XYZ file of C-alpha atoms in Angstrom:
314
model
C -37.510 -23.614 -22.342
C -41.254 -24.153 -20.663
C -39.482 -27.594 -19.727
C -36.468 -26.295 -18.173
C -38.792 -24.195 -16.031
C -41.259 -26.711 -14.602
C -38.148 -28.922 -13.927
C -36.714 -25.908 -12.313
C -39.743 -25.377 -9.881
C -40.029 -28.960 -8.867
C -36.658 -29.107 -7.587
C -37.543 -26.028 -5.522
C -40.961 -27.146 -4.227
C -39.231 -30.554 -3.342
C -36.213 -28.830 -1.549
C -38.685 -27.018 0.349
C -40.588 -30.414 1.428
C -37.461 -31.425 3.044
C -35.800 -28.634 4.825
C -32.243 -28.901 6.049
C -31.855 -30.089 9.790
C -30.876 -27.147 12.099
C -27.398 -26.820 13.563
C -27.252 -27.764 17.037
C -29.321 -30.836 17.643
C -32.712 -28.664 17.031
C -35.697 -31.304 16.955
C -37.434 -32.570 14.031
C -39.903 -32.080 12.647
C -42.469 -34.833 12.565
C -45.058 -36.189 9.835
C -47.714 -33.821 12.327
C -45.488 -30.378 12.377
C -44.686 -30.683 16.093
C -41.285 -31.063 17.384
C -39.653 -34.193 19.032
C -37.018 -34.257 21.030
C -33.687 -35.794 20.409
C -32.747 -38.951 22.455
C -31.503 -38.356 26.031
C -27.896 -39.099 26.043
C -26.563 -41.336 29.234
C -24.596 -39.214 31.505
C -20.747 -39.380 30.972
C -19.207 -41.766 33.526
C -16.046 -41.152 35.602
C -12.616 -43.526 35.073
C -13.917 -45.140 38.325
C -17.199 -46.316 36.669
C -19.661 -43.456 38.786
C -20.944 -40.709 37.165
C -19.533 -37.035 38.206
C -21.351 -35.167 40.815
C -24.043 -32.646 39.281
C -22.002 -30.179 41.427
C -18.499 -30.550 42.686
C -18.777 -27.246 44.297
C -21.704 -27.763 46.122
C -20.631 -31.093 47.334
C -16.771 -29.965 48.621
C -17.022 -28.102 51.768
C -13.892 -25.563 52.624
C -10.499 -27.170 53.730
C -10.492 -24.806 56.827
C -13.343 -23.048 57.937
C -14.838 -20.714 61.128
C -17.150 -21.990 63.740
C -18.705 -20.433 65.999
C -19.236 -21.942 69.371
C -21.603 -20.156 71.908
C -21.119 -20.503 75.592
C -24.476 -21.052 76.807
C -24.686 -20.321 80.491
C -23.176 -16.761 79.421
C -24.400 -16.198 75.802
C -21.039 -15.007 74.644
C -20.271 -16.430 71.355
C -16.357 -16.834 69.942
C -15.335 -17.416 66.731
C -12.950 -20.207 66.044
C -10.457 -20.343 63.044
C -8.001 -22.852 61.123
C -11.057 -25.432 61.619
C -10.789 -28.501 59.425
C -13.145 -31.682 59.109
C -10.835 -33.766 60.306
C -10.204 -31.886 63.761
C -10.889 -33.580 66.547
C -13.019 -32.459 69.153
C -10.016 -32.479 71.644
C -8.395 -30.222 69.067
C -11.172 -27.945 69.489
C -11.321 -27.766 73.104
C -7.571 -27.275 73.383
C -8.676 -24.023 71.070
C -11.248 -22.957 73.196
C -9.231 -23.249 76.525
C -7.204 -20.399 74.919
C -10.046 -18.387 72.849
C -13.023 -18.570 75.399
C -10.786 -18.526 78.443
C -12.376 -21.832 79.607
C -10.206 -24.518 81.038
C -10.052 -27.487 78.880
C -11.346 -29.650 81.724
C -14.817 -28.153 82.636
C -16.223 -28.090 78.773
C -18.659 -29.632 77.455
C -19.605 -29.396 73.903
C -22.957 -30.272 72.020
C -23.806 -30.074 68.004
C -27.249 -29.967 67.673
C -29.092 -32.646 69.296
C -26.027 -35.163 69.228
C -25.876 -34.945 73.354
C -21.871 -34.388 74.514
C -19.427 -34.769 71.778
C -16.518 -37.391 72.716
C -12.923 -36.149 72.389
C -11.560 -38.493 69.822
C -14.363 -37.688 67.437
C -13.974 -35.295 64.539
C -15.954 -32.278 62.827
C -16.544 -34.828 60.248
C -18.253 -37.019 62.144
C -20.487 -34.472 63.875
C -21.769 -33.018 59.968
C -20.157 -30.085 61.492
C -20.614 -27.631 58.801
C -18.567 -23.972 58.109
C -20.179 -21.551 60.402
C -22.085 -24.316 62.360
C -22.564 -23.109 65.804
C -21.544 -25.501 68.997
C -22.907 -25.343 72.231
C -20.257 -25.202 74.795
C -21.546 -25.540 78.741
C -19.947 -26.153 81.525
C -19.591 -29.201 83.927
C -22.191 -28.953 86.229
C -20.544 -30.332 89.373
C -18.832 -29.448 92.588
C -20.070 -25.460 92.100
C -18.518 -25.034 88.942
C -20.494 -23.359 86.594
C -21.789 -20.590 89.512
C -17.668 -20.115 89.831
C -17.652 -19.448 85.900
C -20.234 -17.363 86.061
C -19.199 -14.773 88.715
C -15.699 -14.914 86.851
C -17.147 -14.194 83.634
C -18.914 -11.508 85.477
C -15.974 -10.045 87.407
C -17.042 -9.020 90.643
C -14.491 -9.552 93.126
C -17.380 -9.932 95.681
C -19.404 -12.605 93.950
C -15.771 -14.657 93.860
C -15.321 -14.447 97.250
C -18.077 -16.313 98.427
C -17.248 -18.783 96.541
C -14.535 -20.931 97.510
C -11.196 -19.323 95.908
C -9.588 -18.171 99.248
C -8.711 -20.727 102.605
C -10.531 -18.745 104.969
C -13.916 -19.354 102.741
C -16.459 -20.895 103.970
C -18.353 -22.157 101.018
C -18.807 -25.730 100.843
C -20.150 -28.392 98.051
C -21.300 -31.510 98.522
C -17.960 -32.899 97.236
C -15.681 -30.345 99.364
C -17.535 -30.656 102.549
C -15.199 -33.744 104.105
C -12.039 -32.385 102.940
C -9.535 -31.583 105.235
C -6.002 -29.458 105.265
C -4.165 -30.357 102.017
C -7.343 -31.697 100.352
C -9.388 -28.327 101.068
C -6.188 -26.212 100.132
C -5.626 -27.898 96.784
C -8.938 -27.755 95.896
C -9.308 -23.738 96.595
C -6.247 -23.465 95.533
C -7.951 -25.263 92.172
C -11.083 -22.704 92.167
C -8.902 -19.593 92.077
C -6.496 -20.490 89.262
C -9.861 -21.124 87.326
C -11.482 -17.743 88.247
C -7.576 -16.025 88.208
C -7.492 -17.637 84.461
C -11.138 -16.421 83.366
C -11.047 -12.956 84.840
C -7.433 -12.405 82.920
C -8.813 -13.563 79.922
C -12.255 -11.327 79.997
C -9.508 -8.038 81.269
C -11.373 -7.566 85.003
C -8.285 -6.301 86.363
C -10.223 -5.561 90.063
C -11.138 -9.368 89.903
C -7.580 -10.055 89.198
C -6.236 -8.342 91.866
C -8.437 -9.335 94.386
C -7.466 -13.032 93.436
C -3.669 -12.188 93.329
C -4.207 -10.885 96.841
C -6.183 -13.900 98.117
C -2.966 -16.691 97.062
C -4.107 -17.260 93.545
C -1.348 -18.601 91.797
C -0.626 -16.762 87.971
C 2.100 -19.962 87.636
C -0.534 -22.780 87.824
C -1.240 -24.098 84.286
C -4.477 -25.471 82.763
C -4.660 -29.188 81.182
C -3.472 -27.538 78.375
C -0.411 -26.097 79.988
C -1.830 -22.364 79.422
C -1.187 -19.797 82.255
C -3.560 -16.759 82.986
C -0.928 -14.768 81.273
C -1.480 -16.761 77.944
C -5.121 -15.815 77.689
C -4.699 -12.154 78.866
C -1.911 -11.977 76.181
C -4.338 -13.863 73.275
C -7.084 -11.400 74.038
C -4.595 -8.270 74.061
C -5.862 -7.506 77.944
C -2.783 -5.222 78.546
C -3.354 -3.896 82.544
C -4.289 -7.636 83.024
C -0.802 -8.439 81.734
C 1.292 -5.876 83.252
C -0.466 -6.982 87.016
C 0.183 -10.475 86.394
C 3.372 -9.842 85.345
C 4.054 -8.196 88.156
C 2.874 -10.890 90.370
C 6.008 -12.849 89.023
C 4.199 -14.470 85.620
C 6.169 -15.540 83.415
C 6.811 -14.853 79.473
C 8.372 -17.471 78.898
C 6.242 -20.562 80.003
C 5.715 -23.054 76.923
C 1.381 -24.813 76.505
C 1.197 -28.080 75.336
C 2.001 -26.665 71.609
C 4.761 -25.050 72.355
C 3.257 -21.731 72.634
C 4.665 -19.078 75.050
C 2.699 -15.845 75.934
C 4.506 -13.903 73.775
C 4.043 -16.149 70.591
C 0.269 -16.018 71.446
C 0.461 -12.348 71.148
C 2.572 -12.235 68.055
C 0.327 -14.888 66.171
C -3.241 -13.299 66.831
C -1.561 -9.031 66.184
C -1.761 -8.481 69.955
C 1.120 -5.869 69.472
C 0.411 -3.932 72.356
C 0.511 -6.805 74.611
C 3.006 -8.010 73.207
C 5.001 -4.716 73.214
C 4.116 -4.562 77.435
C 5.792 -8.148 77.638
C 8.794 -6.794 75.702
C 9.627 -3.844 77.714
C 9.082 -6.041 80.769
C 11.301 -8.586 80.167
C 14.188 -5.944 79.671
C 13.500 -4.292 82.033
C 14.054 -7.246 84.332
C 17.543 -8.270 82.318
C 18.324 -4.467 83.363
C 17.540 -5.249 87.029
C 19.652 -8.182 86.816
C 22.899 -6.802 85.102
C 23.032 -3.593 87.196
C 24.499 -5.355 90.111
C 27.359 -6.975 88.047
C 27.670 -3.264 86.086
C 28.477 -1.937 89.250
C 30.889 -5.129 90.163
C 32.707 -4.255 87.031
C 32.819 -0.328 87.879
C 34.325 -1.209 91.290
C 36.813 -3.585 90.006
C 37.952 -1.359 87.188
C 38.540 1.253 90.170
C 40.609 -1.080 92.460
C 42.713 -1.711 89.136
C 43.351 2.039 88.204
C 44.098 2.600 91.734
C 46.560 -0.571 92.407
C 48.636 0.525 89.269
C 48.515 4.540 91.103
C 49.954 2.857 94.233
C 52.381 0.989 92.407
C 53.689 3.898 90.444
C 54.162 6.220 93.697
C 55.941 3.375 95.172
C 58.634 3.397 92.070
C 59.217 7.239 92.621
């Protein structure tokens, strides 16, 4: 029995000598007591031969994103949506032209310090990130950006001095030799720009003044955008009823197809969009009240041939 029992304890001292490893990978213990690690297993490799990112979701950016683009002789900053990284920078300007009220031809956009970004470059390109912010200015040349500016601003009196009516006599250095149709194209030029920035910012004085002084609301941008188009994507509704009434039209198509009334429909301008409605009827009720009363007067000269023939049977 006294056998049995020392055989009994040696087993037990010599289990404890050599305790079960740990679930789990736990380290070792070595001859010393301290633990060792287990050997660092090589990262698991992709079917391509590269091993997976540490991250994926740090690494894939947003299929469409916002930027922000800040026009910097103003300070006004717009928000611009449905960006992707494989927009072009044309793509974005044709945006802006619409959401900044800026015509497609006097921007100029800058990321960072990459100097003027070229049209046929993309987002990608420029490491334009979601939420980036882009410099837009303005071409400054021939008295543009001072036109922008008192547009932006809206006073009527500012704009006149500055070249968007044909008695003006402002001059640039590029205007200064031009003579009849020259000088009226080129005013005529100045005052769709200021007509189409003062519609889009809602300065319905400004507007006025430069309906009054021969702007033309039927002139397009590059883009094929009236002034209507940007009054109706900003919702400016006195903007739109007075250009409207200057003979605009609702039904003018931009270079996507867009009319002024899609614009408002896409971007929840209902109100504008509403003012367009009623307008338009209104004009089909101006044009079918003529041939209503054609119809009255023919219906009468029918009634009263068959009353003429009747008397002359009795």
């Amino acid at each position: 029995a006294g056998a049995m029992r020392r055989a009994a304890a040696g087993a037990a001292g010599g289990g404890g000598a050599r305790a079960a490893r740990p679930a789990g990978g736990a380290p070792r213990p070595d001859p010393a007591g301290g633990p060792q690690p287990l050997p660092a297993q090589p990262p698991a490799r992709t079917r391509g031969g590269d091993p997976p990112a540490a991250s994926p979701a740090l690494d894939v950016a947003p299929d469409v994103f916002v930027v922000r683009v800040l026009l910097e002789e103003t300070g006004e900053m717009f928000r611009v949506t449905d960006c992707r990284s494989d927009m072009t920078v044309r793509e974005l300007k044709e945006e802006l032209d619409l959401m900044a009220g800026i015509p497609f031809n006097l921007q100029r956009l800058q990321y960072l310090d990459q100097g003027v970004l070229m049209d046929d470059s993309t987002l990608k390109f420029h490491d334009v990130v979601p939420g980036g912010i882009i410099s837009l200015c303005i071409w400054h040349y021939d008295g543009w950006t001072e036109l922008v500016l008192a547009a932006v601003d809206g006073d009527p009196s500012k704009l006149s001095r500055l070249g968007v009516a044909e008695d003006s006599f402002y001059r640039t250095t590029n205007s200064q030799h031009f003579e009849d149709e020259q000088w009226k194209d080129w005013i005529s030029q100045r005052a769709f720009v200021a007509l189409y920035i003062t519609s889009h910012r809602g300065h319905l004085d400004a507007v006025q003044y430069l309906l009054e002084h021969g702007a033309n609301c039927l002139s397009k941008s590059p883009v094929g955008r009236t002034p209507l188009h940007v009054a109706a994507a900003m919702g400016q509704s006195d903007c739109i009823d007075l250009l409207l009434s200057h003979g605009a039209s609702i039904n003018d198509k931009d270079a996507k197809g867009e009319t002024p009334m899609s614009i408002a429909r896409r971007l929840h301008r209902e109100h504008g969009e509403r003012r367009m409605f009623l307008h338009y009827w209104k004009a089909k009720s101006r044009t079918a009240a003529p041939t209503d009363l054609i119809m009255r007067k023919f219906f009468r000269g029918v009634r009263s041939g068959f009353g003429s023939k009747k008397k002359n049977r009795t």
